[in-house]
Short mmCIF file of C-alpha atoms and ligand atoms in Angstrom, two decimals:
data_model
loop_
_atom_site.label_atom_id
_atom_site.label_comp_id
_atom_site.label_asym_id
_atom_site.label_seq_id
_atom_site.Cartn_x
_atom_site.Cartn_y
_atom_site.Cartn_z
CA MET A 1 5.94 9.38 6.75
CA GLU A 2 6.60 11.03 10.09
CA MET A 3 4.90 8.06 11.74
CA PHE A 4 7.17 5.69 9.81
CA ASN A 5 10.27 7.60 10.92
CA ARG A 6 9.12 7.57 14.53
CA LEU A 7 8.57 3.82 14.45
CA SER A 8 11.89 3.27 12.70
CA ARG A 9 13.67 5.20 15.41
CA LEU A 10 11.88 3.17 18.07
CA ALA A 11 12.86 -0.11 16.44
CA LEU A 12 16.40 1.06 15.89
CA GLY A 13 16.62 2.08 19.53
CA ALA A 14 15.44 -1.34 20.60
CA ALA A 15 17.94 -3.05 18.30
CA LEU A 16 20.77 -0.92 19.62
CA LEU A 17 19.85 -1.90 23.12
CA GLY A 18 20.35 -5.49 22.07
CA THR A 19 16.67 -6.41 21.94
CA GLY A 20 14.86 -7.63 18.87
CA ILE A 21 11.43 -6.43 17.87
CA THR A 22 9.91 -9.62 19.24
CA ASP A 23 11.13 -8.56 22.68
CA VAL A 24 9.64 -5.13 22.15
CA LEU A 25 6.38 -6.86 21.31
CA ALA A 26 6.63 -9.12 24.28
CA ALA A 27 7.32 -6.15 26.54
CA GLU A 28 4.03 -4.44 25.71
CA PRO A 29 1.26 -6.19 27.60
CA THR A 30 -2.36 -6.35 26.53
CA ILE A 31 -5.31 -4.95 28.45
CA ARG A 32 -6.36 -8.44 29.48
CA GLU A 33 -2.95 -9.30 30.89
CA LEU A 34 -2.93 -6.17 33.04
CA ALA A 35 -6.54 -6.76 34.07
CA LYS A 36 -5.84 -10.32 35.10
CA GLU A 37 -2.82 -9.31 37.17
CA ARG A 38 -5.16 -6.94 39.00
CA GLY A 39 -7.86 -9.55 39.56
CA ARG A 40 -10.25 -7.75 37.24
CA PHE A 41 -12.13 -8.35 34.02
CA ILE A 42 -12.14 -5.88 31.15
CA GLY A 43 -14.04 -6.63 27.98
CA THR A 44 -16.43 -5.76 25.23
CA ILE A 45 -19.50 -7.29 23.65
CA LEU A 46 -19.38 -9.55 20.66
CA ASN A 47 -21.47 -7.60 18.17
CA SER A 48 -24.30 -9.40 16.41
CA GLU A 49 -22.21 -9.21 13.21
CA TRP A 50 -19.71 -11.60 14.84
CA PHE A 51 -22.43 -14.18 15.45
CA ASN A 52 -23.49 -13.89 11.82
CA ASP A 53 -19.93 -14.25 10.49
CA ALA A 54 -20.31 -10.78 9.02
CA ILE A 55 -17.42 -8.96 10.63
CA GLU A 56 -13.82 -8.21 9.69
CA PRO A 57 -11.19 -10.73 10.88
CA GLU A 58 -9.48 -7.99 12.89
CA PHE A 59 -12.47 -7.92 15.22
CA GLU A 60 -11.95 -11.34 16.75
CA GLN A 61 -8.19 -11.08 16.66
CA ILE A 62 -8.21 -7.90 18.71
CA HIS A 63 -11.07 -9.07 20.90
CA LYS A 64 -9.41 -12.23 22.13
CA THR A 65 -6.01 -10.62 22.43
CA GLN A 66 -7.12 -7.66 24.48
CA PHE A 67 -10.09 -8.70 26.59
CA ASN A 68 -10.99 -11.25 29.27
CA VAL A 69 -14.76 -10.85 29.65
CA VAL A 70 -17.43 -11.01 26.97
CA VAL A 71 -21.16 -10.37 26.54
CA ALA A 72 -23.44 -11.16 23.60
CA GLU A 73 -24.95 -8.01 22.09
CA ASN A 74 -28.36 -9.64 21.48
CA GLU A 75 -27.97 -13.41 21.34
CA MET A 76 -28.72 -14.41 24.95
CA LYS A 77 -31.80 -12.22 25.28
CA PHE A 78 -35.29 -13.70 25.72
CA ASP A 79 -36.39 -13.34 22.09
CA ALA A 80 -33.17 -15.02 20.90
CA THR A 81 -33.12 -17.91 23.37
CA GLU A 82 -36.85 -18.77 23.53
CA PRO A 83 -38.33 -17.55 20.25
CA GLN A 84 -41.32 -19.91 20.62
CA GLU A 85 -42.85 -21.04 23.88
CA ASN A 86 -40.65 -23.65 25.52
CA GLU A 87 -38.57 -24.04 22.35
CA PHE A 88 -35.09 -22.93 23.15
CA ASN A 89 -32.38 -21.87 20.76
CA PHE A 90 -28.94 -21.87 22.32
CA ALA A 91 -26.89 -22.13 19.12
CA LYS A 92 -25.54 -18.58 19.00
CA GLY A 93 -24.96 -18.39 22.73
CA ASP A 94 -23.13 -21.72 22.56
CA LYS A 95 -20.94 -20.33 19.80
CA MET A 96 -19.89 -17.49 22.09
CA VAL A 97 -19.37 -19.72 25.10
CA GLU A 98 -17.13 -22.01 23.05
CA TYR A 99 -15.16 -19.02 21.78
CA ALA A 100 -14.81 -17.72 25.32
CA GLN A 101 -13.65 -21.06 26.68
CA ALA A 102 -11.15 -21.51 23.86
CA ASN A 103 -9.64 -18.14 24.72
CA GLY A 104 -9.89 -18.05 28.51
CA ILE A 105 -12.56 -15.34 28.54
CA ARG A 106 -15.22 -14.92 31.24
CA VAL A 107 -18.84 -14.82 30.04
CA ARG A 108 -21.53 -12.42 31.24
CA GLY A 109 -25.08 -13.48 30.42
CA HIS A 110 -27.41 -10.71 29.24
CA ALA A 111 -30.34 -10.63 30.05
CA LEU A 112 -33.06 -12.78 31.67
CA ALA A 113 -35.98 -10.60 32.79
CA TRP A 114 -36.28 -7.44 30.69
CA HIS A 115 -39.30 -5.58 29.33
CA SER A 116 -37.58 -5.23 25.93
CA GLN A 117 -36.66 -7.94 23.41
CA VAL A 118 -39.22 -10.31 24.93
CA ALA A 119 -40.48 -12.88 22.41
CA ASN A 120 -43.84 -11.85 20.94
CA TRP A 121 -45.63 -14.97 22.15
CA VAL A 122 -45.20 -13.85 25.78
CA ASN A 123 -47.65 -11.02 25.13
CA ASN A 124 -50.37 -13.62 24.58
CA TYR A 125 -50.33 -14.01 28.36
CA ALA A 126 -50.41 -10.29 29.19
CA GLY A 127 -52.07 -9.70 32.54
CA GLN A 128 -52.15 -13.41 33.49
CA LYS A 129 -50.02 -13.42 36.61
CA ASP A 130 -49.73 -17.17 37.25
CA LYS A 131 -49.00 -17.93 33.62
CA LEU A 132 -46.38 -15.17 33.36
CA LEU A 133 -44.68 -16.38 36.54
CA ALA A 134 -44.54 -19.88 35.07
CA VAL A 135 -43.18 -18.56 31.76
CA LEU A 136 -40.43 -16.54 33.43
CA LYS A 137 -39.48 -19.38 35.77
CA ASN A 138 -39.28 -21.86 32.92
CA HIS A 139 -37.21 -19.43 30.85
CA ILE A 140 -34.72 -18.77 33.64
CA GLU A 141 -34.41 -22.42 34.63
CA ASN A 142 -33.71 -23.48 31.06
CA VAL A 143 -31.38 -20.67 30.05
CA VAL A 144 -29.34 -20.47 33.23
CA GLY A 145 -29.42 -24.26 33.54
CA HIS A 146 -28.14 -24.72 29.99
CA TRP A 147 -25.07 -22.59 30.67
CA LYS A 148 -24.59 -23.61 34.30
CA GLY A 149 -20.91 -23.32 35.19
CA LYS A 150 -20.17 -21.64 31.85
CA VAL A 151 -21.79 -18.25 32.26
CA ALA A 152 -20.14 -16.67 35.28
CA GLU A 153 -22.64 -13.88 35.79
CA TRP A 154 -26.16 -13.00 34.70
CA ASP A 155 -28.03 -9.77 34.29
CA VAL A 156 -31.03 -11.30 36.01
CA VAL A 157 -33.17 -8.19 35.74
CA ASN A 158 -32.48 -5.42 33.25
CA GLU A 159 -33.83 -1.85 33.19
CA ALA A 160 -36.76 -2.32 35.58
CA VAL A 161 -36.65 1.22 37.01
CA ASN A 162 -38.66 3.93 35.29
CA ASP A 163 -37.26 7.08 33.72
CA GLU A 164 -39.49 9.48 35.62
CA TYR A 165 -37.02 10.44 38.35
CA ASN A 166 -39.65 9.56 40.93
CA ALA A 167 -37.92 6.47 42.27
CA GLY A 168 -40.24 3.76 41.06
CA TRP A 169 -40.42 0.61 38.99
CA ARG A 170 -41.13 0.80 35.29
CA SER A 171 -44.87 0.17 35.38
CA THR A 172 -45.81 0.58 31.72
CA ASN A 173 -44.69 -1.28 28.60
CA SER A 174 -43.41 -4.11 30.75
CA VAL A 175 -45.23 -7.39 30.35
CA TRP A 176 -43.55 -8.65 33.53
CA TYR A 177 -44.35 -5.75 35.82
CA GLU A 178 -47.86 -5.18 34.49
CA GLY A 179 -48.78 -8.84 34.80
CA ILE A 180 -46.89 -9.88 37.91
CA GLY A 181 -45.93 -6.76 39.87
CA ALA A 182 -42.58 -6.06 41.51
CA GLU A 183 -42.31 -9.61 42.81
CA PHE A 184 -41.12 -10.69 39.35
CA LEU A 185 -37.74 -9.23 40.24
CA ASP A 186 -37.37 -11.09 43.54
CA SER A 187 -38.53 -14.34 41.96
CA ALA A 188 -36.16 -13.99 39.02
CA PHE A 189 -33.15 -13.81 41.35
CA VAL A 190 -34.34 -16.81 43.35
CA TRP A 191 -34.90 -18.95 40.22
CA ALA A 192 -31.56 -17.93 38.70
CA HIS A 193 -29.74 -18.84 41.91
CA ALA A 194 -31.47 -22.21 42.05
CA ALA A 195 -30.45 -22.92 38.46
CA ASP A 196 -26.78 -22.02 39.01
CA PRO A 197 -25.83 -21.41 42.64
CA ASP A 198 -22.29 -20.35 41.66
CA ALA A 199 -23.26 -17.65 39.18
CA GLU A 200 -23.02 -13.99 40.11
CA LEU A 201 -26.42 -12.36 39.77
CA CYS A 202 -26.81 -8.70 38.83
CA TYR A 203 -29.43 -6.01 38.59
CA ASN A 204 -28.47 -3.94 35.50
CA ASP A 205 -29.73 -0.51 34.41
CA TYR A 206 -28.90 2.72 32.60
CA SER A 207 -28.66 6.25 34.02
CA LEU A 208 -27.27 4.92 37.30
CA GLU A 209 -24.23 7.05 36.54
CA TRP A 210 -26.32 10.16 37.18
CA GLY A 211 -25.66 9.93 40.87
CA LEU A 212 -27.19 9.27 44.25
CA ARG A 213 -29.80 11.83 45.08
CA GLU A 214 -33.47 12.09 46.01
CA GLY A 215 -35.56 10.30 43.39
CA SER A 216 -32.65 9.19 41.23
CA LYS A 217 -32.42 5.75 39.68
CA ALA A 218 -29.18 5.04 41.51
CA SER A 219 -30.67 5.86 44.92
CA PHE A 220 -33.72 3.75 44.18
CA VAL A 221 -31.56 0.80 43.16
CA VAL A 222 -29.45 1.08 46.31
CA GLU A 223 -32.66 0.99 48.38
CA GLN A 224 -33.85 -2.11 46.54
CA VAL A 225 -30.49 -3.84 46.96
CA LYS A 226 -30.74 -3.12 50.69
CA ARG A 227 -34.18 -4.71 50.76
CA TRP A 228 -33.03 -7.70 48.69
CA LYS A 229 -30.09 -8.32 50.98
CA GLN A 230 -32.29 -8.04 54.07
CA ASN A 231 -34.66 -10.60 52.57
CA ASN A 232 -31.93 -12.98 51.41
CA ILE A 233 -32.70 -12.44 47.75
CA PRO A 234 -29.50 -13.72 46.10
CA ILE A 235 -28.25 -10.57 44.36
CA THR A 236 -24.46 -10.24 44.20
CA CYS A 237 -23.89 -7.35 41.80
CA VAL A 238 -25.27 -4.24 40.20
CA GLY A 239 -24.45 -3.27 36.62
CA THR A 240 -24.25 0.37 35.64
CA GLN A 241 -24.61 0.39 31.86
CA THR A 242 -23.10 3.88 31.49
CA HIS A 243 -23.98 4.88 27.94
CA ILE A 244 -22.77 8.47 28.16
CA GLU A 245 -21.72 11.39 26.04
CA ILE A 246 -18.50 13.31 25.89
CA ALA A 247 -20.10 16.18 27.84
CA HIS A 248 -20.97 14.02 30.85
CA GLU A 249 -17.87 14.90 32.78
CA THR A 250 -19.20 14.29 36.28
CA THR A 251 -20.28 10.72 35.75
CA PRO A 252 -17.09 8.84 36.76
CA GLN A 253 -17.26 10.25 40.28
CA ASN A 254 -20.96 9.36 40.47
CA VAL A 255 -20.01 5.78 39.67
CA ARG A 256 -17.44 5.91 42.48
CA ALA A 257 -20.12 7.05 44.95
CA LEU A 258 -22.43 4.25 43.81
CA ALA A 259 -19.65 1.68 44.24
CA LYS A 260 -19.06 2.88 47.79
CA ALA A 261 -22.77 2.72 48.65
CA LEU A 262 -23.00 -0.83 47.31
CA ALA A 263 -19.80 -1.87 49.09
CA GLU A 264 -21.61 -1.19 52.36
CA LEU A 265 -24.20 -3.74 51.29
CA GLY A 266 -21.60 -6.33 50.25
CA VAL A 267 -22.48 -6.04 46.57
CA THR A 268 -20.16 -5.62 43.58
CA LEU A 269 -20.61 -2.83 41.04
CA ASN A 270 -19.75 -3.56 37.42
CA ILE A 271 -19.59 -1.18 34.50
CA THR A 272 -21.50 -3.24 31.96
CA GLU A 273 -22.13 -1.26 28.77
CA LEU A 274 -19.82 1.74 28.66
CA ASP A 275 -19.59 3.93 25.60
CA ILE A 276 -18.65 7.60 25.45
CA GLY A 277 -20.14 8.99 22.26
CA PHE A 278 -19.76 12.25 20.39
CA PRO A 279 -22.86 13.93 18.96
CA LYS A 280 -23.48 12.31 15.58
CA GLY A 281 -23.31 15.67 13.80
CA SER A 282 -19.67 16.00 14.78
CA ALA A 283 -18.61 12.98 12.70
CA GLY A 284 -15.84 13.97 10.31
CA GLN A 285 -15.02 17.11 12.28
CA LEU A 286 -13.43 15.51 15.31
CA GLY A 287 -9.79 16.27 16.02
CA ALA A 288 -7.02 15.25 18.36
CA ALA A 289 -8.37 17.37 21.24
CA ASP A 290 -11.77 15.64 21.01
CA TYR A 291 -10.28 12.17 21.08
CA ALA A 292 -7.99 13.21 23.93
CA LYS A 293 -11.04 14.38 25.89
CA GLN A 294 -12.74 11.07 25.25
CA GLY A 295 -9.58 9.30 26.40
CA HIS A 296 -9.56 11.41 29.55
CA LEU A 297 -13.10 10.31 30.43
CA TYR A 298 -12.27 6.65 29.75
CA ARG A 299 -9.24 7.09 31.98
CA GLN A 300 -11.36 8.47 34.81
CA PHE A 301 -13.75 5.52 34.61
CA MET A 302 -10.85 3.09 34.64
CA ASP A 303 -9.26 4.91 37.59
CA VAL A 304 -12.50 4.63 39.56
CA PHE A 305 -12.87 0.99 38.53
CA LEU A 306 -9.38 0.07 39.74
CA GLU A 307 -9.56 2.12 42.92
CA GLU A 308 -12.89 0.80 44.21
CA PRO A 309 -12.38 -2.67 45.69
CA ASN A 310 -15.92 -3.86 44.99
CA MET A 311 -15.73 -3.33 41.24
CA GLY A 312 -15.04 -6.43 39.16
CA GLU A 313 -15.93 -5.99 35.49
CA PHE A 314 -15.48 -3.15 33.05
CA VAL A 315 -17.37 -3.87 29.84
CA ILE A 316 -17.54 -1.58 26.82
CA TRP A 317 -20.59 -1.86 24.53
CA GLY A 318 -18.60 -2.48 21.39
CA LEU A 319 -15.00 -2.72 20.24
CA THR A 320 -14.77 -0.68 17.06
CA ASP A 321 -16.60 2.44 15.92
CA ALA A 322 -17.28 0.49 12.72
CA HIS A 323 -19.88 -1.57 14.63
CA SER A 324 -21.80 0.30 17.28
CA TRP A 325 -25.44 0.75 18.25
CA LEU A 326 -24.68 4.46 18.81
CA ASP A 327 -24.77 5.37 15.13
CA ASP A 328 -27.89 3.34 14.39
CA GLN A 329 -30.02 4.07 17.41
CA GLN A 330 -28.65 6.91 19.47
CA GLY A 331 -27.68 9.88 17.36
CA LYS A 332 -24.18 9.49 18.75
CA THR A 333 -20.95 8.27 17.22
CA GLU A 334 -17.38 7.06 17.76
CA GLY A 335 -17.78 6.07 21.41
CA LEU A 336 -15.40 3.10 21.56
CA LEU A 337 -11.69 2.24 21.96
CA TYR A 338 -10.90 1.40 18.34
CA ASP A 339 -11.70 3.50 15.30
CA LYS A 340 -13.45 2.28 12.17
CA GLN A 341 -10.15 0.94 10.79
CA TYR A 342 -9.48 -0.98 14.02
CA LYS A 343 -6.74 1.40 15.09
CA PRO A 344 -6.57 1.98 18.83
CA LYS A 345 -7.69 5.51 19.75
CA PRO A 346 -6.32 7.68 22.55
CA ALA A 347 -9.03 6.05 24.68
CA TYR A 348 -7.15 2.77 24.37
CA ASP A 349 -3.93 4.42 25.53
CA SER A 350 -5.81 6.00 28.43
CA ILE A 351 -7.07 2.63 29.62
CA MET A 352 -3.51 1.30 29.44
CA ALA A 353 -2.17 4.35 31.24
CA SER A 354 -4.66 3.90 34.05
CA LEU A 355 -3.82 0.22 34.39
CA ASN A 356 -0.13 1.00 34.49
CA ALA A 357 -0.69 3.74 37.07
CA HIS A 358 -2.46 1.27 39.36
CA PRO A 359 0.02 -1.49 40.10
CA ALA A 360 -1.36 -4.95 40.80
CA SER A 361 -0.16 -4.73 44.39
CA GLU A 362 -2.54 -1.81 44.98
CA VAL A 363 -5.65 -3.09 43.21
CA LYS A 364 -7.99 -5.31 45.21
CA SER A 365 -10.05 -7.98 43.51
CA PRO A 366 -13.59 -8.78 44.58
CA TYR A 367 -13.09 -12.35 43.33
CA PRO A 368 -11.24 -15.39 44.61
CA GLU A 369 -8.19 -16.22 42.49
CA SER A 370 -9.95 -19.31 41.16
CA VAL A 371 -12.22 -17.21 38.90
CA PHE A 372 -9.27 -16.92 36.56
CA ASP A 373 -9.00 -20.68 36.19
CA THR A 374 -11.28 -20.54 33.13
CA PRO A 375 -10.47 -23.44 30.83
CA CYS A 376 -8.46 -22.22 27.89
CA SER A 377 -7.81 -24.37 24.89
CA GLY A 378 -6.52 -21.65 22.55
CA ASN A 379 -3.69 -19.20 23.04
CA CYS A 380 -5.75 -17.19 25.56
CA GLY A 381 -5.08 -14.04 23.65
CA ASP A 382 -1.46 -14.07 24.66
CA SER A 383 -0.21 -13.47 21.17
CA THR A 384 2.88 -11.61 22.31
CA ILE A 385 4.19 -14.70 24.09
CA ALA A 386 3.37 -16.88 21.09
CA ILE A 387 5.39 -14.46 18.99
CA LYS A 388 8.37 -14.66 21.27
CA LEU A 389 8.44 -18.44 21.38
CA ALA A 390 8.03 -19.37 17.76
CA THR A 391 10.09 -17.41 15.34
CA THR A 392 11.04 -19.90 12.66
CA ALA A 393 9.46 -22.59 10.55
CA SER A 394 11.19 -24.75 8.00
CA ASN A 395 10.10 -24.65 4.36
CA LEU A 396 7.93 -21.61 5.02
CA SER A 397 8.91 -18.24 3.63
CA MET A 398 7.44 -14.88 2.77
CA HIS A 399 8.29 -12.01 0.53
CA LEU A 400 6.80 -8.53 0.53
CA SER A 401 6.55 -6.51 -2.63
CA GLY A 402 4.60 -3.29 -2.26
CA ARG A 403 1.58 -4.43 -0.31
CA THR A 404 1.56 -7.97 -1.65
CA LEU A 405 2.86 -10.57 0.76
CA THR A 406 3.75 -13.76 -1.09
CA ILE A 407 3.89 -16.92 0.95
CA THR A 408 5.61 -20.12 -0.12
CA GLY A 409 5.54 -23.48 1.62
CA ALA A 410 1.96 -23.25 2.94
CA VAL A 411 -1.37 -23.97 1.34
CA THR A 412 -3.75 -22.11 3.63
CA ALA A 413 -1.78 -20.08 6.13
CA LYS A 414 -3.16 -17.42 8.46
CA VAL A 415 -1.44 -14.07 8.13
CA GLU A 416 -1.44 -11.62 11.03
CA LEU A 417 0.19 -8.23 11.38
CA PHE A 418 1.15 -6.65 14.71
CA ASP A 419 2.19 -3.07 15.27
CA ILE A 420 5.32 -2.18 17.18
CA GLN A 421 3.47 -2.43 20.47
CA GLY A 422 2.27 -5.93 19.71
CA ARG A 423 -1.26 -4.88 18.90
CA PRO A 424 -2.95 -6.86 16.14
CA VAL A 425 -3.77 -4.65 13.18
CA PHE A 426 -4.54 -7.04 10.35
CA SER A 427 -5.44 -10.65 9.85
CA ALA A 428 -6.32 -12.66 6.76
CA LYS A 429 -6.23 -16.16 5.41
CA ASN A 430 -3.83 -16.95 2.59
CA GLU A 431 -5.53 -19.17 0.08
CA LYS A 432 -4.03 -17.94 -3.18
CA GLY A 433 -0.34 -17.89 -2.33
CA SER A 434 -0.40 -14.21 -1.47
CA VAL A 435 -2.25 -11.73 0.70
CA GLU A 436 -2.87 -8.04 0.03
CA LEU A 437 -2.08 -5.98 3.13
CA GLN A 438 -4.84 -3.49 2.53
CA GLY A 439 -5.95 -0.88 5.03
CA VAL A 440 -2.66 -0.94 6.94
CA SER A 441 -0.90 2.40 7.38
CA GLU A 442 2.76 2.82 6.69
CA GLY A 443 5.08 1.76 9.46
CA LEU A 444 7.05 -1.10 10.94
CA TYR A 445 5.24 -4.30 11.73
CA VAL A 446 5.80 -7.91 12.63
CA VAL A 447 4.04 -10.34 10.35
CA ARG A 448 3.23 -13.81 11.52
CA VAL A 449 2.42 -16.56 9.05
CA HIS A 450 0.84 -19.46 10.81
CA GLU A 451 -0.12 -22.88 9.52
CA GLY A 452 -0.86 -25.74 11.90
CA SER A 453 2.02 -25.80 14.37
CA ARG A 454 4.30 -23.82 12.04
CA ASN A 455 4.88 -20.15 12.69
CA LEU A 456 7.07 -17.80 10.70
CA LEU A 457 7.76 -14.33 11.99
CA GLN A 458 9.36 -11.51 10.15
CA ARG A 459 9.73 -7.77 10.49
CA ILE A 460 8.32 -5.80 7.60
CA ALA A 461 8.20 -2.15 6.70
CA ILE A 462 5.14 -0.93 4.87
CA LYS A 463 5.73 2.30 2.96
O1 9MR B 501 -26.80 -3.13 21.14
C1 9MR B 501 -28.11 -3.68 21.15
C2 9MR B 501 -28.80 -3.40 19.83
O2 9MR B 501 -28.16 -4.14 18.81
C3 9MR B 501 -30.26 -3.79 19.91
O3 9MR B 501 -30.91 -3.39 18.72
C4 9MR B 501 -30.88 -3.11 21.10
C5 9MR B 501 -32.35 -3.50 21.20
O4 9MR B 501 -32.89 -3.27 22.45
O5 9MR B 501 -30.21 -3.49 22.29
C6 9MR B 501 -28.89 -3.05 22.29
O6 9MR B 501 -28.29 -3.38 23.52
C7 9MR B 501 -28.87 -2.78 24.68
C8 9MR B 501 -28.67 -3.70 25.84
O7 9MR B 501 -29.18 -4.96 25.56
C9 9MR B 501 -29.33 -3.15 27.10
N1 9MR B 501 -28.89 -1.82 27.38
C10 9MR B 501 -28.93 -0.87 26.28
C11 9MR B 501 -28.19 -1.45 25.08
C12 9MR B 501 -28.13 -0.45 23.96
O8 9MR B 501 -29.44 -0.19 23.51
#
């Protein structure tokens, strides 16, 4: 109830100032709008559930509204794209690329040469250097070639450094390294560049956020990048995955130091898989102070990202705590920006606060302006502008009774709900003449009913 009163006061204040709620909505930008103004890309993965049409409608609505770079959680990996030798399956990747193009979103490709998620058939050639080189070359040529000009950046090699803290390549459990040796990395970059000379090409790994010091992964990678640059191997970026925990308070400044070291080599640093998890055992016991602490860490990463001129992409490994690899595979939980009900957490506000504290005039972009000319056939996530422009539709009306929204004048309309800051909170398709607004907390909202070119907008109060 307190929340409802607070929102009512906000809306009343806006009305008294002579602005309608649509202007309030229009005044609150999205993450992607602020990122674009700063020449940067901020995004999340599309979870595998999205590819399988097994995810809540809120997921896509928020995703395309808030973010301008996307990665497939599993669907562009080797086992997904070449499940049988020389038989390629691009269907799911194509689905994401089409979605990205329709919404003006940049695509990262993940991942070409990786010891994990390699199709089983590759192991038939274990230890056969020439055959493995041919297999990897054919894979890269086909995959990168298929999405030439559509995938802006590839993780060409993923996780090739070992975990021993002795500064070396991963030499066991890697069909590529064991069969080919370290030259598989150099070759992979050369083949990827040949297949798409305009694509950015990254080396991507975890634990790089643990800092530059003797024997560390980060120091080893910087040394390799130096060697690659000296030998004209076409690497343009490093990805620090950055799967961390709430206790890892020093890691943002380690990422800053890594960015600076790579800047000297003319290479971009991207945060590619960020999540900041709580120990799984703490689920259900977390309070405001915990989420504030998580927000503080997200804020520090975003500050570093915006302040370092050779950082370009900030990608979070998931959108909602309802769908995250942390719970299934990591013994961690709740590491993302939106909670399980798709409500933005303090971490979301922290990202916004950081963006607002770093005006566009002060943030340098590592990209030419043309990278933002991505074709966009949809509304490019700019729902707030769409709301402002289209507020009426003839013969279309709605009526709210309790939580039932009855719609007349449309057969199959799309119903979307936005909170007072313009953030999408609910979306459903009306096929029965009414929609139940379930899972929405009490408060003031704008509801948009949309059918074809007809849009009807109305303020509603849910009690
Ligand atoms: O999130 C991915 C999960 O669904 C897969 O089961 C897992 C299998 O390896 O890979 C996860 O994504 C990983 C990414 O591809 C590379 N860096 C670590 C990510 C989390 O494990």
